[in-house]
Amino acid sequence: MSSISNLTLDPAASQIAISLVSFLFCVIELIGGLGNLLVIYVVLIDPKMRRSATNLFIMNLAVSDFVILAIGVPDIVQFMLNRGWVLGVVTCKMHRYIMVASLYASIMTLTAVCVERYIAIVHPIKAHILCSRRRVLCAIAVIWPAALILSLHVPVFNRLMSPPGLNVQLCVQVFPVNHKVMSALFKGVEFLLFFLAPIVSQVVLYGIVSRRLFAGSKSLHRKQTIRRDGVEKEKDADAIRARKGVVKMLIATVVVYFLSYAPAQVPLFYNLLSSKPFKANWPFLVLIMTLAHANSAANPILYAIFSQNFRRKFRSIL
């Protein structure tokens, strides 16, 4: 998300590119901002949806995605229009702090909802205790302080600097000692904590959940039956289809997250394997910035595609 700090433009050749990219990001913010606000509103006004642990996590994800778009898009647009950071050092620190904390909260929420679905489907007896509404709200209350603490490196190390030969100021993270080593170490830890570990854990858990839901659906149907007057009857199959739909939706969310942030990991691996540092050009920076912000705008669209409940609520409002 902070790769915009390293962006430089060719004043003679990039005005059309600046206008087009600025327009693209405004469209992303409009769609994503309205979509995430709609998700928050739908969950808040419907008592039935608020009772669902999954929906509470989805609402928290929508909050973090909305903040990422509300902070990140103006960051990019003002940088390109002004060809540098003009908002001062305090804004540089706090602006980026809120954005990075929201990104971390988004990732932790994705992982938390995955764990919740795993417990609810694979260990349904324990779910009533471990995934109660109170515990979910406590988890959400922990996610945000944890994200804020883990993002403290931003206000501590971010500052304004002018690269040699450029008459602009950039908002960048600079470590006071052994910057190159510390920066590489930090990026490696961030990659492990907020990309690799969440992706691997969700792939494993959703794999187990999918096997239980789809490969073992006959067994699941048998467990969903009840006996009345000596006659065994199945509960409404819509409940099972709804579970499958939710899992499909969440898996799609994880896939989109992976595709959105995988390109941003290229410089890390390039620098590990090459003796020369990675030099990001303009198209690459535009690509990773577009994908990162599009991820926050895509989730409400995925909810509308895969969830009948959200689709129905969206239609009733729109």
GROMACS .gro file of C-alpha atoms in nm:
model
  318
    1MET     CA    1   0.000   0.000   0.000
    2SER     CA    2   0.287   0.240   0.058
    3SER     CA    3   0.447   0.180  -0.283
    4ILE     CA    4   0.303   0.512  -0.400
    5SER     CA    5   0.581   0.675  -0.196
    6ASN     CA    6   0.836   0.565  -0.455
    7LEU     CA    7   0.638   0.689  -0.755
    8THR     CA    8   0.794   0.949  -0.982
    9LEU     CA    9   0.644   1.086  -1.301
   10ASP     CA   10   0.780   1.225  -1.624
   11PRO     CA   11   0.641   1.581  -1.637
   12ALA     CA   12   0.662   1.595  -2.015
   13ALA     CA   13   0.490   1.270  -2.101
   14SER     CA   14   0.259   1.157  -1.822
   15GLN     CA   15  -0.026   1.411  -1.799
   16ILE     CA   16  -0.268   1.186  -1.989
   17ALA     CA   17  -0.160   0.888  -1.778
   18ILE     CA   18  -0.211   1.092  -1.460
   19SER     CA   19  -0.563   1.191  -1.567
   20LEU     CA   20  -0.662   0.837  -1.668
   21VAL     CA   21  -0.521   0.673  -1.355
   22SER     CA   22  -0.676   0.939  -1.130
   23PHE     CA   23  -1.014   0.878  -1.295
   24LEU     CA   24  -0.971   0.501  -1.255
   25PHE     CA   25  -0.904   0.536  -0.883
   26CYS     CA   26  -1.201   0.770  -0.838
   27VAL     CA   27  -1.423   0.506  -1.000
   28ILE     CA   28  -1.279   0.238  -0.772
   29GLU     CA   29  -1.341   0.455  -0.464
   30LEU     CA   30  -1.696   0.538  -0.572
   31ILE     CA   31  -1.792   0.174  -0.635
   32GLY     CA   32  -1.605   0.036  -0.337
   33GLY     CA   33  -1.704   0.311  -0.097
   34LEU     CA   34  -2.076   0.283  -0.175
   35GLY     CA   35  -2.059  -0.098  -0.181
   36ASN     CA   36  -1.892  -0.126   0.159
   37LEU     CA   37  -2.125   0.132   0.314
   38LEU     CA   38  -2.415  -0.071   0.178
   39VAL     CA   39  -2.278  -0.388   0.341
   40ILE     CA   40  -2.238  -0.209   0.675
   41TYR     CA   41  -2.589  -0.064   0.653
   42VAL     CA   42  -2.751  -0.396   0.559
   43VAL     CA   43  -2.595  -0.580   0.853
   44LEU     CA   44  -2.667  -0.302   1.103
   45ILE     CA   45  -3.037  -0.258   1.022
   46ASP     CA   46  -3.127  -0.629   1.006
   47PRO     CA   47  -3.140  -0.799   1.349
   48LYS     CA   48  -3.135  -1.144   1.186
   49MET     CA   49  -2.817  -1.067   0.993
   50ARG     CA   50  -2.657  -0.916   1.305
   51ARG     CA   51  -2.707  -1.247   1.486
   52SER     CA   52  -2.478  -1.422   1.238
   53ALA     CA   53  -2.113  -1.440   1.345
   54THR     CA   54  -2.004  -1.448   0.980
   55ASN     CA   55  -2.199  -1.132   0.898
   56LEU     CA   56  -2.043  -0.947   1.191
   57PHE     CA   57  -1.698  -1.030   1.055
   58ILE     CA   58  -1.809  -0.931   0.704
   59MET     CA   59  -1.929  -0.596   0.840
   60ASN     CA   60  -1.591  -0.545   1.009
   61LEU     CA   61  -1.418  -0.630   0.681
   62ALA     CA   62  -1.637  -0.373   0.505
   63VAL     CA   63  -1.536  -0.109   0.761
   64SER     CA   64  -1.165  -0.174   0.706
   65ASP     CA   65  -1.208  -0.183   0.326
   66PHE     CA   66  -1.399   0.145   0.335
   67VAL     CA   67  -1.121   0.313   0.536
   68ILE     CA   68  -0.855   0.178   0.298
   69LEU     CA   69  -1.039   0.332   0.002
   70ALA     CA   70  -1.125   0.657   0.182
   71ILE     CA   71  -0.763   0.710   0.286
   72GLY     CA   72  -0.570   0.540   0.005
   73VAL     CA   73  -0.735   0.682  -0.306
   74PRO     CA   74  -0.701   1.051  -0.208
   75ASP     CA   75  -0.339   0.969  -0.113
   76ILE     CA   76  -0.266   0.843  -0.465
   77VAL     CA   77  -0.460   1.113  -0.649
   78GLN     CA   78  -0.309   1.404  -0.455
   79PHE     CA   79   0.039   1.261  -0.502
   80MET     CA   80  -0.001   1.235  -0.878
   81LEU     CA   81  -0.165   1.575  -0.919
   82ASN     CA   82   0.093   1.749  -0.700
   83ARG     CA   83   0.383   1.527  -0.814
   84GLY     CA   84   0.484   1.476  -0.453
   85TRP     CA   85   0.362   1.484  -0.093
   86VAL     CA   86   0.236   1.830   0.004
   87LEU     CA   87   0.029   1.753   0.316
   88GLY     CA   88   0.303   1.782   0.578
   89VAL     CA   89   0.488   1.537   0.798
   90VAL     CA   90   0.208   1.486   1.055
   91THR     CA   91  -0.039   1.389   0.783
   92CYS     CA   92   0.229   1.169   0.626
   93LYS     CA   93   0.258   0.972   0.949
   94MET     CA   94  -0.108   0.957   1.053
   95HIS     CA   95  -0.255   0.914   0.706
   96ARG     CA   96  -0.037   0.613   0.633
   97TYR     CA   97  -0.081   0.482   0.989
   98ILE     CA   98  -0.459   0.460   0.954
   99MET     CA   99  -0.433   0.305   0.608
  100VAL     CA  100  -0.181   0.035   0.709
  101ALA     CA  101  -0.374  -0.044   1.029
  102SER     CA  102  -0.694  -0.086   0.825
  103LEU     CA  103  -0.512  -0.318   0.584
  104TYR     CA  104  -0.384  -0.531   0.874
  105ALA     CA  105  -0.734  -0.535   1.028
  106SER     CA  106  -0.878  -0.648   0.694
  107ILE     CA  107  -0.634  -0.940   0.674
  108MET     CA  108  -0.693  -1.044   1.034
  109THR     CA  109  -1.070  -1.029   0.979
  110LEU     CA  110  -1.043  -1.256   0.673
  111THR     CA  111  -0.850  -1.508   0.882
  112ALA     CA  112  -1.091  -1.480   1.175
  113VAL     CA  113  -1.400  -1.544   0.961
  114CYS     CA  114  -1.222  -1.845   0.809
  115VAL     CA  115  -1.159  -1.989   1.157
  116GLU     CA  116  -1.522  -1.918   1.251
  117ARG     CA  117  -1.653  -2.105   0.945
  118TYR     CA  118  -1.417  -2.395   1.015
  119ILE     CA  119  -1.542  -2.431   1.371
  120ALA     CA  120  -1.908  -2.386   1.273
  121ILE     CA  121  -1.901  -2.653   1.001
  122VAL     CA  122  -1.636  -2.902   1.113
  123HIS     CA  123  -1.699  -2.875   1.489
  124PRO     CA  124  -2.064  -2.763   1.513
  125ILE     CA  125  -2.106  -2.871   1.876
  126LYS     CA  126  -1.822  -2.643   1.989
  127ALA     CA  127  -1.945  -2.359   1.767
  128HIS     CA  128  -2.223  -2.259   2.008
  129ILE     CA  129  -1.959  -2.180   2.267
  130LEU     CA  130  -1.658  -2.069   2.062
  131CYS     CA  131  -1.847  -1.872   1.796
  132SER     CA  132  -2.110  -1.699   2.007
  133ARG     CA  133  -2.203  -1.343   1.918
  134ARG     CA  134  -2.029  -1.216   2.231
  135ARG     CA  135  -1.703  -1.391   2.145
  136VAL     CA  136  -1.715  -1.265   1.787
  137LEU     CA  137  -1.762  -0.907   1.907
  138CYS     CA  138  -1.469  -0.957   2.147
  139ALA     CA  139  -1.257  -1.086   1.857
  140ILE     CA  140  -1.344  -0.778   1.651
  141ALA     CA  141  -1.262  -0.559   1.951
  142VAL     CA  142  -0.918  -0.724   1.966
  143ILE     CA  143  -0.849  -0.703   1.592
  144TRP     CA  144  -0.843  -0.323   1.574
  145PRO     CA  145  -0.614  -0.253   1.872
  146ALA     CA  146  -0.383  -0.531   1.748
  147ALA     CA  147  -0.377  -0.375   1.400
  148LEU     CA  148  -0.303  -0.032   1.546
  149ILE     CA  149  -0.018  -0.168   1.759
  150LEU     CA  150   0.135  -0.368   1.474
  151SER     CA  151   0.122  -0.057   1.253
  152LEU     CA  152   0.314   0.167   1.494
  153HIS     CA  153   0.623   0.142   1.275
  154VAL     CA  154   0.450   0.384   1.036
  155PRO     CA  155   0.425   0.692   1.263
  156VAL     CA  156   0.762   0.607   1.418
  157PHE     CA  157   0.967   0.569   1.098
  158ASN     CA  158   0.773   0.753   0.828
  159ARG     CA  159   0.908   1.094   0.730
  160LEU     CA  160   0.938   1.333   0.440
  161MET     CA  161   1.243   1.321   0.219
  162SER     CA  162   1.352   1.457  -0.118
  163PRO     CA  163   1.526   1.205  -0.347
  164PRO     CA  164   1.849   1.327  -0.512
  165GLY     CA  165   1.779   1.514  -0.834
  166LEU     CA  166   1.406   1.553  -0.768
  167ASN     CA  167   1.240   1.871  -0.649
  168VAL     CA  168   0.961   1.683  -0.466
  169GLN     CA  169   0.899   1.546  -0.119
  170LEU     CA  170   0.798   1.183  -0.063
  171CYS     CA  171   0.632   1.026   0.239
  172VAL     CA  172   0.852   0.722   0.301
  173GLN     CA  173   0.954   0.481   0.575
  174VAL     CA  174   1.317   0.530   0.673
  175PHE     CA  175   1.490   0.324   0.941
  176PRO     CA  176   1.755   0.523   1.131
  177VAL     CA  177   2.011   0.239   1.143
  178ASN     CA  178   2.106  -0.004   0.863
  179HIS     CA  179   1.809   0.104   0.654
  180LYS     CA  180   1.855  -0.153   0.376
  181VAL     CA  181   1.892  -0.446   0.617
  182MET     CA  182   1.610  -0.331   0.844
  183SER     CA  183   1.383  -0.259   0.548
  184ALA     CA  184   1.442  -0.606   0.401
  185LEU     CA  185   1.385  -0.766   0.742
  186PHE     CA  186   1.067  -0.570   0.796
  187LYS     CA  187   0.929  -0.656   0.453
  188GLY     CA  188   1.006  -1.023   0.513
  189VAL     CA  189   0.825  -1.026   0.848
  190GLU     CA  190   0.531  -0.837   0.701
  191PHE     CA  191   0.514  -1.085   0.413
  192LEU     CA  192   0.507  -1.380   0.655
  193LEU     CA  193   0.253  -1.231   0.897
  194PHE     CA  194   0.014  -1.059   0.661
  195PHE     CA  195   0.037  -1.255   0.338
  196LEU     CA  196   0.186  -1.604   0.354
  197ALA     CA  197   0.055  -1.718   0.695
  198PRO     CA  198  -0.304  -1.593   0.637
  199ILE     CA  199  -0.318  -1.738   0.285
  200VAL     CA  200  -0.178  -2.080   0.386
  201SER     CA  201  -0.401  -2.108   0.694
  202GLN     CA  202  -0.712  -2.015   0.496
  203VAL     CA  203  -0.629  -2.255   0.212
  204VAL     CA  204  -0.591  -2.539   0.464
  205LEU     CA  205  -0.902  -2.457   0.667
  206TYR     CA  206  -1.126  -2.387   0.368
  207GLY     CA  207  -0.997  -2.708   0.211
  208ILE     CA  208  -1.117  -2.903   0.516
  209VAL     CA  209  -1.446  -2.712   0.520
  210SER     CA  210  -1.505  -2.771   0.148
  211ARG     CA  211  -1.436  -3.141   0.186
  212ARG     CA  212  -1.691  -3.161   0.467
  213LEU     CA  213  -1.952  -2.958   0.281
  214PHE     CA  214  -1.918  -3.079  -0.076
  215ALA     CA  215  -1.756  -3.423  -0.065
  216GLY     CA  216  -1.946  -3.526   0.245
  217SER     CA  217  -2.281  -3.366   0.170
  218LYS     CA  218  -2.468  -3.696   0.205
  219SER     CA  219  -2.332  -3.738   0.555
  220LEU     CA  220  -2.414  -3.378   0.633
  221HIS     CA  221  -2.771  -3.428   0.511
  222ARG     CA  222  -2.806  -3.727   0.744
  223LYS     CA  223  -2.688  -3.518   1.037
  224GLN     CA  224  -2.941  -3.249   0.948
  225THR     CA  225  -3.238  -3.488   0.980
  226ILE     CA  226  -3.475  -3.501   1.275
  227ARG     CA  227  -3.720  -3.768   1.394
  228ARG     CA  228  -4.085  -3.681   1.439
  229ASP     CA  229  -4.347  -3.942   1.532
  230GLY     CA  230  -4.104  -4.217   1.437
  231VAL     CA  231  -4.058  -4.080   1.086
  232GLU     CA  232  -3.723  -3.937   0.988
  233LYS     CA  233  -3.752  -3.611   0.798
  234GLU     CA  234  -3.485  -3.388   0.658
  235LYS     CA  235  -3.454  -3.029   0.761
  236ASP     CA  236  -3.482  -2.767   0.491
  237ALA     CA  237  -3.201  -2.824   0.239
  238ASP     CA  238  -3.179  -2.447   0.192
  239ALA     CA  239  -2.973  -2.428   0.511
  240ILE     CA  240  -2.706  -2.653   0.361
  241ARG     CA  241  -2.711  -2.468   0.030
  242ALA     CA  242  -2.676  -2.139   0.220
  243ARG     CA  243  -2.369  -2.273   0.402
  244LYS     CA  244  -2.214  -2.378   0.072
  245GLY     CA  245  -2.288  -2.035  -0.074
  246VAL     CA  246  -2.123  -1.857   0.219
  247VAL     CA  247  -1.812  -2.076   0.192
  248LYS     CA  248  -1.791  -2.018  -0.184
  249MET     CA  249  -1.820  -1.643  -0.122
  250LEU     CA  250  -1.546  -1.644   0.140
  251ILE     CA  251  -1.314  -1.860  -0.072
  252ALA     CA  252  -1.366  -1.616  -0.360
  253THR     CA  253  -1.275  -1.332  -0.124
  254VAL     CA  254  -0.948  -1.505  -0.031
  255VAL     CA  255  -0.866  -1.577  -0.397
  256VAL     CA  256  -0.924  -1.212  -0.491
  257TYR     CA  257  -0.708  -1.102  -0.197
  258PHE     CA  258  -0.425  -1.331  -0.310
  259LEU     CA  259  -0.445  -1.213  -0.672
  260SER     CA  260  -0.458  -0.849  -0.560
  261TYR     CA  261  -0.154  -0.855  -0.335
  262ALA     CA  262   0.066  -1.123  -0.495
  263PRO     CA  263   0.219  -0.882  -0.751
  264ALA     CA  264   0.325  -0.652  -0.465
  265GLN     CA  265   0.544  -0.935  -0.331
  266VAL     CA  266   0.750  -0.949  -0.654
  267PRO     CA  267   1.010  -0.690  -0.539
  268LEU     CA  268   1.072  -0.884  -0.217
  269PHE     CA  269   1.154  -1.209  -0.396
  270TYR     CA  270   1.345  -1.033  -0.672
  271ASN     CA  271   1.571  -0.865  -0.417
  272LEU     CA  272   1.627  -1.196  -0.239
  273LEU     CA  273   1.728  -1.376  -0.557
  274SER     CA  274   1.910  -1.099  -0.744
  275SER     CA  275   2.220  -0.898  -0.665
  276LYS     CA  276   2.062  -0.589  -0.821
  277PRO     CA  277   1.775  -0.408  -0.646
  278PHE     CA  278   1.430  -0.420  -0.803
  279LYS     CA  279   1.339  -0.101  -0.987
  280ALA     CA  280   0.966  -0.056  -1.024
  281ASN     CA  281   0.854   0.129  -1.335
  282TRP     CA  282   0.538   0.333  -1.376
  283PRO     CA  283   0.313   0.054  -1.522
  284PHE     CA  284   0.412  -0.188  -1.245
  285LEU     CA  285   0.338   0.067  -0.970
  286VAL     CA  286   0.001   0.149  -1.128
  287LEU     CA  287  -0.077  -0.223  -1.148
  288ILE     CA  288  -0.005  -0.304  -0.783
  289MET     CA  289  -0.185   0.009  -0.659
  290THR     CA  290  -0.489  -0.063  -0.875
  291LEU     CA  291  -0.510  -0.426  -0.764
  292ALA     CA  292  -0.466  -0.338  -0.395
  293HIS     CA  293  -0.750  -0.085  -0.397
  294ALA     CA  294  -0.969  -0.290  -0.631
  295ASN     CA  295  -0.953  -0.570  -0.372
  296SER     CA  296  -1.128  -0.346  -0.119
  297ALA     CA  297  -1.390  -0.254  -0.378
  298ALA     CA  298  -1.447  -0.612  -0.498
  299ASN     CA  299  -1.575  -0.770  -0.177
  300PRO     CA  300  -1.930  -0.620  -0.186
  301ILE     CA  301  -1.959  -0.740  -0.546
  302LEU     CA  302  -1.860  -1.091  -0.437
  303TYR     CA  303  -2.124  -1.081  -0.162
  304ALA     CA  304  -2.389  -0.989  -0.418
  305ILE     CA  305  -2.279  -1.270  -0.650
  306PHE     CA  306  -2.251  -1.554  -0.398
  307SER     CA  307  -2.488  -1.466  -0.111
  308GLN     CA  308  -2.863  -1.476  -0.161
  309ASN     CA  309  -2.918  -1.287   0.166
  310PHE     CA  310  -2.694  -0.997   0.069
  311ARG     CA  311  -2.827  -0.995  -0.287
  312ARG     CA  312  -3.185  -0.979  -0.159
  313LYS     CA  313  -3.102  -0.700   0.086
  314PHE     CA  314  -2.913  -0.500  -0.176
  315ARG     CA  315  -3.208  -0.523  -0.415
  316SER     CA  316  -3.455  -0.412  -0.148
  317ILE     CA  317  -3.247  -0.100  -0.076
  318LEU     CA  318  -3.151  -0.012  -0.434
   0.00000   0.00000   0.00000
